[in-house]
PDB file of C-alpha atoms and ligand atoms in Angstrom:
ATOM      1  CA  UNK A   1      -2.498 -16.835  45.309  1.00 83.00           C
ATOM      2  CA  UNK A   2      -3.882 -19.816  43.720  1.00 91.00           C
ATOM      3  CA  UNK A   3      -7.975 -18.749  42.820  1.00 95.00           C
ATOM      4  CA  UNK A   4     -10.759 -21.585  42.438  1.00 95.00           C
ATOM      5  CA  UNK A   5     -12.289 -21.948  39.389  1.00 96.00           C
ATOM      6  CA  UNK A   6     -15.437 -19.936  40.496  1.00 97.00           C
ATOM      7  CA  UNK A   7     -13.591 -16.694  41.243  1.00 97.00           C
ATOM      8  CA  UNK A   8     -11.918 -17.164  37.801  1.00 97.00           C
ATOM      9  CA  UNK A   9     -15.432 -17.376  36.043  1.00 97.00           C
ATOM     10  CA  UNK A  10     -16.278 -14.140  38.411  1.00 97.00           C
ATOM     11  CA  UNK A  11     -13.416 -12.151  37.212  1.00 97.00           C
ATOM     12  CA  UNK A  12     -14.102 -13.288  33.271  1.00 97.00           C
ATOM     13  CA  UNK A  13     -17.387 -12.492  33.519  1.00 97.00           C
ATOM     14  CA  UNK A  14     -16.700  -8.889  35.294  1.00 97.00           C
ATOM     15  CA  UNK A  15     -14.173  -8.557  32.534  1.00 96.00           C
ATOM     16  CA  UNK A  16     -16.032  -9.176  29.523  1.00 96.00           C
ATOM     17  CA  UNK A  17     -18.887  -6.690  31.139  1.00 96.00           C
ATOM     18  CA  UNK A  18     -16.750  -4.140  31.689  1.00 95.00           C
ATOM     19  CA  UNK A  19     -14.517  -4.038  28.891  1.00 93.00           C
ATOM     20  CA  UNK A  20     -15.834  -6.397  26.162  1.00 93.00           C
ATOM     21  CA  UNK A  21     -12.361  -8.776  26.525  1.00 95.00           C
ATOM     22  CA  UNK A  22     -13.594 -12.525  26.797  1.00 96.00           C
ATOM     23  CA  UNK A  23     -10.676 -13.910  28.274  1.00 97.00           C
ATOM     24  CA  UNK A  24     -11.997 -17.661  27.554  1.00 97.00           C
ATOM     25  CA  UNK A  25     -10.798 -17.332  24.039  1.00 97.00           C
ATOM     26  CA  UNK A  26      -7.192 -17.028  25.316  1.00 97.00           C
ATOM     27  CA  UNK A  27      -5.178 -19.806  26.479  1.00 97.00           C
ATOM     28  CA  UNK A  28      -6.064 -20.739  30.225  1.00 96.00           C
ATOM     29  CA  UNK A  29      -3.251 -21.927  31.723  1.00 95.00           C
ATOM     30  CA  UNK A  30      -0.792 -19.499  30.359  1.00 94.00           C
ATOM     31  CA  UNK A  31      -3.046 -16.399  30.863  1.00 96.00           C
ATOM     32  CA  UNK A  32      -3.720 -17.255  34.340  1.00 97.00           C
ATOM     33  CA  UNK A  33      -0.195 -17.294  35.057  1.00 96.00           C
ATOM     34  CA  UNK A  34       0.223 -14.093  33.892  1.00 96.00           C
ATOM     35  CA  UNK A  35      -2.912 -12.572  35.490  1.00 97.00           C
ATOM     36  CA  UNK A  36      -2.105 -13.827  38.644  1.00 97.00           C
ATOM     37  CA  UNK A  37       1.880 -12.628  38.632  1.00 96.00           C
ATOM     38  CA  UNK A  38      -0.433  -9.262  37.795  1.00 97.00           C
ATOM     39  CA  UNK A  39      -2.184  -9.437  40.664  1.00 97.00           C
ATOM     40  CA  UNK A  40       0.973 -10.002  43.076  1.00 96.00           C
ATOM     41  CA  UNK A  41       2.463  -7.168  41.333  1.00 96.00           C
ATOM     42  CA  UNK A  42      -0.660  -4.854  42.770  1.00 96.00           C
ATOM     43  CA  UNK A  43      -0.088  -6.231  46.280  1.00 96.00           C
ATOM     44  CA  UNK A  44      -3.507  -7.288  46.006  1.00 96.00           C
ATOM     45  CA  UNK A  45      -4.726 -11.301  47.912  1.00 94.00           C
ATOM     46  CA  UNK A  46      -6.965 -12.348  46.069  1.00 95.00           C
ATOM     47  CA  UNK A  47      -8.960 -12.016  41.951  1.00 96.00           C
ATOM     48  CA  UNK A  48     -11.532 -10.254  43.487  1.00 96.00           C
ATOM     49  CA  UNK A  49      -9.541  -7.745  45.233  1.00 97.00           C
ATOM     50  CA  UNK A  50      -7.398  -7.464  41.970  1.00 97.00           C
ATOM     51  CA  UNK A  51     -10.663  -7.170  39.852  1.00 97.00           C
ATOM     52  CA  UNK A  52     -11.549  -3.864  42.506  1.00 97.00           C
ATOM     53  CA  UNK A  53      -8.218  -2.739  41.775  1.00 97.00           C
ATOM     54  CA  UNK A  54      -8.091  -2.456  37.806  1.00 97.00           C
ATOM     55  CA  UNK A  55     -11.818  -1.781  37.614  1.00 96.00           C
ATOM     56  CA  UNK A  56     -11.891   1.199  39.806  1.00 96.00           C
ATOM     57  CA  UNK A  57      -8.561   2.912  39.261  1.00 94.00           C
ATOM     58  CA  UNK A  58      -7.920   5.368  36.255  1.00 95.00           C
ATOM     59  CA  UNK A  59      -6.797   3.309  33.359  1.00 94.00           C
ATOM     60  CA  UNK A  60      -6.666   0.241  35.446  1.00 96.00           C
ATOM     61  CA  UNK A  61      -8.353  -2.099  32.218  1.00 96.00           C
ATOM     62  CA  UNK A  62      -5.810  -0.151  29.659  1.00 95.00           C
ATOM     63  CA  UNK A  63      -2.376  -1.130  31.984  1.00 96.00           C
ATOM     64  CA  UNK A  64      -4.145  -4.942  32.554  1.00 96.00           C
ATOM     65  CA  UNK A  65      -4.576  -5.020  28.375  1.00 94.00           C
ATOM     66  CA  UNK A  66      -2.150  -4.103  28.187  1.00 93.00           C
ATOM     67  CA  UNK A  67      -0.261  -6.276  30.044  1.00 93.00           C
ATOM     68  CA  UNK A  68      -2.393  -9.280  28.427  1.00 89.00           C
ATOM     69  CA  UNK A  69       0.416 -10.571  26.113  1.00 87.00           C
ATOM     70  CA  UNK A  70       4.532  -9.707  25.601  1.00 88.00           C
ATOM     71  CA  UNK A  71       4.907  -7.370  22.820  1.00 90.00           C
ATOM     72  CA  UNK A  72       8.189  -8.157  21.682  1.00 92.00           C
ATOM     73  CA  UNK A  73       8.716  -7.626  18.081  1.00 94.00           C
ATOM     74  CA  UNK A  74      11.487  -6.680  15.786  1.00 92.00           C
ATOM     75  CA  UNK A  75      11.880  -5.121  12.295  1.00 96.00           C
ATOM     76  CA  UNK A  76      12.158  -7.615   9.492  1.00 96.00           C
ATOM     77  CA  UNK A  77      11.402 -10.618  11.991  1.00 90.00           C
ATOM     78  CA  UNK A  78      12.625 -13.502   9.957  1.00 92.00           C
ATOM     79  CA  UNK A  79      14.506 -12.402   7.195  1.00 94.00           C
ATOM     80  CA  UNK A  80      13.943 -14.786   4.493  1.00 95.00           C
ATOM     81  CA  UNK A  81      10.035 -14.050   5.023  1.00 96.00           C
ATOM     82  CA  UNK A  82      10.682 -10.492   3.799  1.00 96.00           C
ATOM     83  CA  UNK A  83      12.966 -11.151   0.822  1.00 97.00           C
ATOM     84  CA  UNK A  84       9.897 -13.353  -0.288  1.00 97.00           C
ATOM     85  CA  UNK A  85       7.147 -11.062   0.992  1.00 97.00           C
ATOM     86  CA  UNK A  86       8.977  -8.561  -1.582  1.00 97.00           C
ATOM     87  CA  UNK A  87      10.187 -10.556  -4.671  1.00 97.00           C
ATOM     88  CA  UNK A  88       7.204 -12.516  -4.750  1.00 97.00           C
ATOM     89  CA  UNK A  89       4.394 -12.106  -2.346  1.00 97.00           C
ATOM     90  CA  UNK A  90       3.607  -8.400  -3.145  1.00 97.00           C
ATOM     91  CA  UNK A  91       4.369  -8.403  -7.059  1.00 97.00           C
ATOM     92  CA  UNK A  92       1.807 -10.862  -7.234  1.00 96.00           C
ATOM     93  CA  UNK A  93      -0.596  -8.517  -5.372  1.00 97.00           C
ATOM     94  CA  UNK A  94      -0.129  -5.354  -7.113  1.00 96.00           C
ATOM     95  CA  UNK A  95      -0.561  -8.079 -11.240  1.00 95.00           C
ATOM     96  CA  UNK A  96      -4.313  -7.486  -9.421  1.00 93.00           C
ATOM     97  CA  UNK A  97      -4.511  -3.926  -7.356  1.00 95.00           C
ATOM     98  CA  UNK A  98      -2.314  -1.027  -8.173  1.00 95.00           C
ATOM     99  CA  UNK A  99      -2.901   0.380  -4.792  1.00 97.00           C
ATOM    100  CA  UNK A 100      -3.001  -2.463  -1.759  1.00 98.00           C
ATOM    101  CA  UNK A 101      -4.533  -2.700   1.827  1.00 98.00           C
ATOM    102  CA  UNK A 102      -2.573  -4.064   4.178  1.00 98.00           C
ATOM    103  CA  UNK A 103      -3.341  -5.129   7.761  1.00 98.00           C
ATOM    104  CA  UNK A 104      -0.686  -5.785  10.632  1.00 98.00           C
ATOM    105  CA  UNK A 105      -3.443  -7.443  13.032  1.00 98.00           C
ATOM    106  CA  UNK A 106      -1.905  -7.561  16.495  1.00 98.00           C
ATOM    107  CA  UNK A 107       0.837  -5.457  15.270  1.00 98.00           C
ATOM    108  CA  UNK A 108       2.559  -4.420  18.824  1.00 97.00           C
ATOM    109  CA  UNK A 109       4.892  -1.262  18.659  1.00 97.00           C
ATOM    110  CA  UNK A 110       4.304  -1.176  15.042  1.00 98.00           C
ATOM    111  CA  UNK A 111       7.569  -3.192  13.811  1.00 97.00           C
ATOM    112  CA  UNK A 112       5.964  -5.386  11.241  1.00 97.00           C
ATOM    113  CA  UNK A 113       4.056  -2.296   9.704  1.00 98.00           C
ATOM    114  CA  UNK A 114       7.181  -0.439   9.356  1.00 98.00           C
ATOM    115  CA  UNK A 115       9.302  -3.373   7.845  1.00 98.00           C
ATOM    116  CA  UNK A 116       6.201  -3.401   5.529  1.00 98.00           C
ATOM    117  CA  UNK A 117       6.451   0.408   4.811  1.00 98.00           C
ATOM    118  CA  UNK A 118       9.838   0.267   4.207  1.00 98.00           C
ATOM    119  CA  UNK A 119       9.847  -2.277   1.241  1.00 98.00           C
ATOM    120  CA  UNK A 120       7.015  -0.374  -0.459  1.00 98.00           C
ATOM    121  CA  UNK A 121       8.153   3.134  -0.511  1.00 98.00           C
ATOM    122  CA  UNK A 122      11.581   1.440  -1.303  1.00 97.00           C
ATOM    123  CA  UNK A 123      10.362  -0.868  -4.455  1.00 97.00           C
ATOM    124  CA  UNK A 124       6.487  -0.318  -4.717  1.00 97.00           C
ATOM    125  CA  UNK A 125       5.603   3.198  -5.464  1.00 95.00           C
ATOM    126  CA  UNK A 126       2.515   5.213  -2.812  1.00 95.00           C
ATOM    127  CA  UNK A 127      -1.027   4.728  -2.794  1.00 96.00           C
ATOM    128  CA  UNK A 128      -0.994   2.075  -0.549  1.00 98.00           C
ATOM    129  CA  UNK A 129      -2.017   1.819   2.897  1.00 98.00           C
ATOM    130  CA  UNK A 130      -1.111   0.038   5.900  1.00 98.00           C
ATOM    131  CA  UNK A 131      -3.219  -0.236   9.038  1.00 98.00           C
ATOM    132  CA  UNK A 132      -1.925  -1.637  12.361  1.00 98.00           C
ATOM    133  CA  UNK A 133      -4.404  -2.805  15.322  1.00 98.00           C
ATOM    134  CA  UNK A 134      -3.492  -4.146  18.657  1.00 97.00           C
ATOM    135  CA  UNK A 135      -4.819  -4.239  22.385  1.00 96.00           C
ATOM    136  CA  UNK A 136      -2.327  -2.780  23.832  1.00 96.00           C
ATOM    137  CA  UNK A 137      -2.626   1.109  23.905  1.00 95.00           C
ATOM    138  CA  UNK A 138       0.996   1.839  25.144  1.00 95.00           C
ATOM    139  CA  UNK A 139       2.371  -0.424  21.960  1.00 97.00           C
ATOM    140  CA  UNK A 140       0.353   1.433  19.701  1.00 97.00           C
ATOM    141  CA  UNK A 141       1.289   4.898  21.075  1.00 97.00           C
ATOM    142  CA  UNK A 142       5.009   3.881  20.811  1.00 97.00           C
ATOM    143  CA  UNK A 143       4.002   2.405  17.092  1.00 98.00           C
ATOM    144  CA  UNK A 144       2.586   5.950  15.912  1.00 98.00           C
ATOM    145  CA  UNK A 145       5.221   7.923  17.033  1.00 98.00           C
ATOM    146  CA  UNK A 146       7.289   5.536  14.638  1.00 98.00           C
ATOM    147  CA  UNK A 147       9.700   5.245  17.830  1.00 97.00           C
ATOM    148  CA  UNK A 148      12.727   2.313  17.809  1.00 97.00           C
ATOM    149  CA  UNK A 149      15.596   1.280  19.911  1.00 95.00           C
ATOM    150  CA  UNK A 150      18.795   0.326  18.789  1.00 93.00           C
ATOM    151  CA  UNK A 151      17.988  -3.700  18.995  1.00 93.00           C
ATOM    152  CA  UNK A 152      14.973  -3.103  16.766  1.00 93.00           C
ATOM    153  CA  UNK A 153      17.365  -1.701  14.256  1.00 93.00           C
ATOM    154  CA  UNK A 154      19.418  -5.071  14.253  1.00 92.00           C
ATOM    155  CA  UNK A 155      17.649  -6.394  11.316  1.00 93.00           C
ATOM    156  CA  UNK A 156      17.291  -3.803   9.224  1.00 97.00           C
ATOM    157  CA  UNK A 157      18.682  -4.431   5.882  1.00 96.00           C
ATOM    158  CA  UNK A 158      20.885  -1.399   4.802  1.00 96.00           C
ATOM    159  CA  UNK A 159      18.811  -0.162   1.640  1.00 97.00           C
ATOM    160  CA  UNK A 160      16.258   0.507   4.907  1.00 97.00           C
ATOM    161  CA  UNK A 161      18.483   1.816   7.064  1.00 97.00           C
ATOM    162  CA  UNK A 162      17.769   5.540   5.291  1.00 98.00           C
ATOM    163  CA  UNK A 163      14.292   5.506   6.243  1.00 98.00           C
ATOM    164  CA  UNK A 164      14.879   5.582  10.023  1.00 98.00           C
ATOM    165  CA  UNK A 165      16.564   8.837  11.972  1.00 98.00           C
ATOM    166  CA  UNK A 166      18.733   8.298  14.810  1.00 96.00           C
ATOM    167  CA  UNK A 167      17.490  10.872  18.067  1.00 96.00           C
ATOM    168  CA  UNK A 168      19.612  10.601  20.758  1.00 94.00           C
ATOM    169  CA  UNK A 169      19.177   6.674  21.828  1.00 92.00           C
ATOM    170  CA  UNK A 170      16.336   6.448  19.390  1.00 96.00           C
ATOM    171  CA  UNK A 171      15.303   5.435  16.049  1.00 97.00           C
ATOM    172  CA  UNK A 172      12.561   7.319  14.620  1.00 98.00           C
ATOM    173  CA  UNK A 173      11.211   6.305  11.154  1.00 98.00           C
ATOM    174  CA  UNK A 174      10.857   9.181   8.572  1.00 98.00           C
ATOM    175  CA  UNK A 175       8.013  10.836   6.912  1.00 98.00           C
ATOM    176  CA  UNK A 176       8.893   8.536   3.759  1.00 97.00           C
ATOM    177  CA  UNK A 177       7.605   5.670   5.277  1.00 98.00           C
ATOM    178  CA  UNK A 178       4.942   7.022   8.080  1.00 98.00           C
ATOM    179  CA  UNK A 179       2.649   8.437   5.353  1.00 98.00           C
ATOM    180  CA  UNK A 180       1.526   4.547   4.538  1.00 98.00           C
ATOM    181  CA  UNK A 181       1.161   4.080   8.423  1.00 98.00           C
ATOM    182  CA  UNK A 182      -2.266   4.419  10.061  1.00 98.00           C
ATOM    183  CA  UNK A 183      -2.361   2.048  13.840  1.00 98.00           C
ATOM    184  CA  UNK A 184      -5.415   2.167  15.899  1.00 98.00           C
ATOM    185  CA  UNK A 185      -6.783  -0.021  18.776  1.00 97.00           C
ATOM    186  CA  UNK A 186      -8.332  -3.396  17.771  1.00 97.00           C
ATOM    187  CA  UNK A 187      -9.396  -6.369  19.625  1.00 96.00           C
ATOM    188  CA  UNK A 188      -9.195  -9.395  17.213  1.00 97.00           C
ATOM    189  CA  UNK A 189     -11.443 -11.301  19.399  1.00 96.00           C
ATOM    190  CA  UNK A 190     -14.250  -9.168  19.272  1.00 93.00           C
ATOM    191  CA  UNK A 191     -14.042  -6.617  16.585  1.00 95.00           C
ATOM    192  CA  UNK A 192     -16.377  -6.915  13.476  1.00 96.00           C
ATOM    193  CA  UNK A 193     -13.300  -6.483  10.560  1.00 98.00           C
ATOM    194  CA  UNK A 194     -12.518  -3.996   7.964  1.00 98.00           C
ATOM    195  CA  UNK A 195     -12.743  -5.962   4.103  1.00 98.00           C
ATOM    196  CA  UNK A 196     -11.187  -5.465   1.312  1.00 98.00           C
ATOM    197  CA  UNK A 197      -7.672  -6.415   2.490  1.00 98.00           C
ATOM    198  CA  UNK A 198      -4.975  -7.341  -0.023  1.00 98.00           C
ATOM    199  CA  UNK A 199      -2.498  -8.557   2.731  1.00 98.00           C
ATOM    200  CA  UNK A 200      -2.930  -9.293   6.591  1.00 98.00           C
ATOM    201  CA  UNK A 201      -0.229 -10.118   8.570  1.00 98.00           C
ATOM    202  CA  UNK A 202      -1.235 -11.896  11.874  1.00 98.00           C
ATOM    203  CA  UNK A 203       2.161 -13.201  13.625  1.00 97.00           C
ATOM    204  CA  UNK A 204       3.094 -14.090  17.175  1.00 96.00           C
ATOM    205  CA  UNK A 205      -0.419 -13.455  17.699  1.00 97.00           C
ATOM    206  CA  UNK A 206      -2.598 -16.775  17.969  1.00 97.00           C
ATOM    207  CA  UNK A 207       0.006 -18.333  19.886  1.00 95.00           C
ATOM    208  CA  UNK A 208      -2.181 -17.015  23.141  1.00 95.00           C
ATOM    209  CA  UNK A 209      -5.567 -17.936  21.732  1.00 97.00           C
ATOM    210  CA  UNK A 210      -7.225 -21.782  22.136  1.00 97.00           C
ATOM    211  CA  UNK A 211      -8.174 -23.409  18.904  1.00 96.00           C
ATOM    212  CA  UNK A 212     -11.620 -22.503  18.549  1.00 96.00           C
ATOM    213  CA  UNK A 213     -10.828 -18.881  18.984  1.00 97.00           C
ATOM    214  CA  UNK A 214      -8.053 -19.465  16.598  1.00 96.00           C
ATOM    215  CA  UNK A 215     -10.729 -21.015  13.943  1.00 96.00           C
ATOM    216  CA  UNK A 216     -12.728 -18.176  14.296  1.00 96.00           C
ATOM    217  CA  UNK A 217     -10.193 -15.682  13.726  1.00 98.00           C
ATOM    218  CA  UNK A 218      -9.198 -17.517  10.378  1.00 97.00           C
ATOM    219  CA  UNK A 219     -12.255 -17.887   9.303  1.00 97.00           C
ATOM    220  CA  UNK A 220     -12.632 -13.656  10.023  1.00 98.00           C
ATOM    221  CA  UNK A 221      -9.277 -13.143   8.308  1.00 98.00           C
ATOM    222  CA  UNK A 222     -10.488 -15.247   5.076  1.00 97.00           C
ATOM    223  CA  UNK A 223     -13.449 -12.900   4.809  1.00 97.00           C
ATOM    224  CA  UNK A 224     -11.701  -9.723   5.276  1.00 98.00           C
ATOM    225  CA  UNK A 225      -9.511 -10.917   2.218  1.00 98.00           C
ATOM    226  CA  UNK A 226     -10.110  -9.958  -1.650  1.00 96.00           C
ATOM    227  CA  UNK A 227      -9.910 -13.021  -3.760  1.00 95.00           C
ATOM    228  CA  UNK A 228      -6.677 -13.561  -4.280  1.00 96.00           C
ATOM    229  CA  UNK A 229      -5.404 -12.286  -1.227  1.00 97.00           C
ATOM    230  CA  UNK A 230      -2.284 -13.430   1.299  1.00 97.00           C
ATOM    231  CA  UNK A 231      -2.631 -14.072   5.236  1.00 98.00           C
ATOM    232  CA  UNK A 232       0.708 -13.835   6.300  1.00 98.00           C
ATOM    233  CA  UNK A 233       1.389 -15.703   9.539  1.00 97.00           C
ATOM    234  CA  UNK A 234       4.171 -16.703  12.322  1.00 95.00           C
ATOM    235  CA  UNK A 235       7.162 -19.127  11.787  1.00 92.00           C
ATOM    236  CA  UNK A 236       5.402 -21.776  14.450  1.00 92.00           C
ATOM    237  CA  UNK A 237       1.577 -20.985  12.997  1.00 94.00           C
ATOM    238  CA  UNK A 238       0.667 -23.510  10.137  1.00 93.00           C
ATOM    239  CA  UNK A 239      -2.652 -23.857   9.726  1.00 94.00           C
ATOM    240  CA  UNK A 240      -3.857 -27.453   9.879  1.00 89.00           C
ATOM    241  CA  UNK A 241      -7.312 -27.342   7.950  1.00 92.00           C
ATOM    242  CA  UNK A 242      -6.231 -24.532   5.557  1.00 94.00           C
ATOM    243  CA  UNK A 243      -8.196 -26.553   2.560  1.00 93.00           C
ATOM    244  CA  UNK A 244     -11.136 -26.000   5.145  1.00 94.00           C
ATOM    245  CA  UNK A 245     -10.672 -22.359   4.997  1.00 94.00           C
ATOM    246  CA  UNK A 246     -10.221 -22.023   1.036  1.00 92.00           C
ATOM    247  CA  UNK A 247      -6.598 -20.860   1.972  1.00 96.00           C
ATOM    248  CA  UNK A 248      -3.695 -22.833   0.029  1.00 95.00           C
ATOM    249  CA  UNK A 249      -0.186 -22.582   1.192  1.00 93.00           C
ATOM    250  CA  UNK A 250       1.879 -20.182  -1.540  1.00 82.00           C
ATOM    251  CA  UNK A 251       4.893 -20.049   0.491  1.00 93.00           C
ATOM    252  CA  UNK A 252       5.762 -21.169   3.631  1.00 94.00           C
ATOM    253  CA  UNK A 253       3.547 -19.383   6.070  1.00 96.00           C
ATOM    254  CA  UNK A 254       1.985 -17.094   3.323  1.00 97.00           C
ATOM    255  CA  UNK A 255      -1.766 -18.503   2.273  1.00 97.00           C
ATOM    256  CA  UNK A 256      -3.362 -17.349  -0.508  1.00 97.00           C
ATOM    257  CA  UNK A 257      -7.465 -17.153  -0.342  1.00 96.00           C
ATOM    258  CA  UNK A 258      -8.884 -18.843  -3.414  1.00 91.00           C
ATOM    259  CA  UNK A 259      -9.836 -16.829  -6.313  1.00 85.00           C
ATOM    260  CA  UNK A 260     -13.108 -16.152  -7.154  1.00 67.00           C
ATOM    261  CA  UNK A 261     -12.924 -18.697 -10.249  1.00 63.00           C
ATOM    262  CA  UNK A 262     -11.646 -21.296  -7.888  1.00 61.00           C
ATOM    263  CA  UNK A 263     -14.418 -20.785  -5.892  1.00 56.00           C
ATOM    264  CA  UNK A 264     -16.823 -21.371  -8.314  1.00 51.00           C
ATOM    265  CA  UNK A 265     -15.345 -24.250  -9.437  1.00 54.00           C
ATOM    266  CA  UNK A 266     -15.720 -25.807  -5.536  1.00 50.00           C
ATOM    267  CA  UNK A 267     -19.657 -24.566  -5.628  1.00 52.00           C
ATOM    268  CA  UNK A 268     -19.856 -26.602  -9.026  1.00 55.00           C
ATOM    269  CA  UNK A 269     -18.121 -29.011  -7.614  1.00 50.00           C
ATOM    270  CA  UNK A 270     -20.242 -30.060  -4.801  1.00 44.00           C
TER     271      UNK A 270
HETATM  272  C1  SAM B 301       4.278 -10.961  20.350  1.00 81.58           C
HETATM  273  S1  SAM B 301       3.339  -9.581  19.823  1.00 81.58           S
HETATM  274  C2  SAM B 301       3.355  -9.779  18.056  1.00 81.58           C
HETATM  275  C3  SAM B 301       3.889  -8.568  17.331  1.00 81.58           C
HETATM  276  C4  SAM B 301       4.116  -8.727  15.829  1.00 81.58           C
HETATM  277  N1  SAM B 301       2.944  -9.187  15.145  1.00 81.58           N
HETATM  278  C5  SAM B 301       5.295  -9.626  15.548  1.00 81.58           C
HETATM  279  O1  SAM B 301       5.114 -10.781  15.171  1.00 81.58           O
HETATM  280  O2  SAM B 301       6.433  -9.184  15.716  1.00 81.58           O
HETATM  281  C6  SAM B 301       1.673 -10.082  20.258  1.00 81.58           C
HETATM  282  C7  SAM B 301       0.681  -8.919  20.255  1.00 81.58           C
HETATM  283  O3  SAM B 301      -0.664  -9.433  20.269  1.00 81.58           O
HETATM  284  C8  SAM B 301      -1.457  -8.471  20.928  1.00 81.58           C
HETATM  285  N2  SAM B 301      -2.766  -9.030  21.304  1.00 81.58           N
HETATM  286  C9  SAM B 301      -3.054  -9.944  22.262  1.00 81.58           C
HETATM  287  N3  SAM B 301      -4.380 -10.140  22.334  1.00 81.58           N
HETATM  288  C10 SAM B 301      -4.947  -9.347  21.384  1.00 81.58           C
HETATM  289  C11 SAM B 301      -6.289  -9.119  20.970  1.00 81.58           C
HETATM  290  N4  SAM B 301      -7.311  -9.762  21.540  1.00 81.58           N
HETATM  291  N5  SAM B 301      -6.505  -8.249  19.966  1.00 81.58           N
HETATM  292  C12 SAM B 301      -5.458  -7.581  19.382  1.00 81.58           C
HETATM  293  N6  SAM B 301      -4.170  -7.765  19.726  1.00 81.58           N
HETATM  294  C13 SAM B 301      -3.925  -8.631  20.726  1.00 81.58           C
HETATM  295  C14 SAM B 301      -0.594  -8.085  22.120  1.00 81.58           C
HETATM  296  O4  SAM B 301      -1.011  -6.863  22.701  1.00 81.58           O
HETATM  297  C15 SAM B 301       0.807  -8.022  21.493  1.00 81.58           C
HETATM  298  O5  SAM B 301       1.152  -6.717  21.100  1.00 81.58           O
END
């Protein structure tokens, strides 16, 4: 199946009618690909028989969102990016808020919140809370029921390892750290955003967008920030015009939006 251009823009447009997805923000060539090894998979011959398929059967937009991106994740993803997130990223956070609002944006199965969850009830006391969004209902119901397989539990350091209960082949996290957990469905490229966030972590996310929905999403992510507060992205996501976005690079891959005294200080300054 190789579609023309036109019956592309057809099934876009259907799309973002339909479901409110605009699938022009993502990456062309690599979504295609995907869509179209979707549309094989239906035994369907062409987008527009596909498009009848999805549109018409039960759930048929949920299993294509689904299907949109891979969802692999892990707990504690990058170690070293932890051990900082926790000796220095969120003591910093809690010298301004006592009680902190954290966002896993794109958050998949839920493995980031939990790595998050873990540290707090661990080092940082309750209050806080930590809310997970993604596209991808089946991720998210697998995310609230806390549910992990033996790989995810690779990386788990051992002073975590006690907040996690072994079921049969599964890992199920405990009580202990669910109570900080809240997930819900999201779309990052259309949704207007929550504010007031102390922390958002965004990774493996962008890598499917184009740059201009990237921008966009930045630019969201700054506003849904406090002063002060720390967009936390992937290993292979620097962001170029940072300065641009009154972000500055704290750590590797952890940007800091600029206070509100540094942001008068740019208003006098120009
Ligand atoms: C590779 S996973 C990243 C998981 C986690 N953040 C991590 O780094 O381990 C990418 C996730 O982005 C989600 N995603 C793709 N498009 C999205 C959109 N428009 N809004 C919200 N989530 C989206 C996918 O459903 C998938 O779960």
């Amino acid at each position: 199946m190789l579609p023309k251009p036109q019956e592309w823009n057809e099934f876009y447009a259907a799309m973002l009618k339909k479901s409110g997805l605009d699938l022009h923000q993502y990456k062309a060539n690599q979504l295609q690909r995907r869509i179209i090894q979707m549309a094989i998979g239906k035994k369907t011959n062409s987008l527009s028989e596909f498009w009848n398929m999805i549109s018409t059967e039960k759930d048929g937009l949920i299993w294509f969102q689904d299907r949109l991106a891979i969802n692999v994740s892990e707990l504690f993803r990058n170690p070293e990016k932890w051990v900082e997130l926790e000796k220095q990223i969120l003591p910093s956070l809690l010298e301004q808020n006592k009680r902190l609002k954290i966002w896993s944006a794109g958050c998949s199965y839920g493995a980031e919140a939990h790595s998050i969850a873990c540290i707090l009830a661990e080092k940082f006391g309750t209050g806080h809370q930590i809310i997970g969004t993604d596209i991808d209902q089946a991720a998210l119901s697998q995310a609230k029921a806390g549910n992990f397989n033996q790989n995810d539990m690779r990386g788990v350091p051992k002073e975590h390892q006690k907040y996690f209960e072994k079921q049969d082949a599964a890992w199920i996290a405990k009580p202990e750290i669910k109570k900080y957990l809240n997930f819900k469905t999201g779309n990052l490229l259309g949704d207007r955003f929550d504010t007031g966030y102390d922390l958002i972590c965004c990774r493996n996310v962008v890598i499917y967008f184009t740059d201009e929905a990237k921008q966009v999403l930045y630019d969201k992510f700054v506003k849904a920030l406090k002063p002060g507060g720390i967009l936390f992205v992937g290993g292979t996501e620097r962001i170029q015009n940072a300065d641009s976005l009154k972000l500055t690079s704290k750590i590797s891959f952890f940007y800091q939006k600029s206070t509100e005294r540094q942001q008068t200080t740019w208003r006098n300054a120009s």
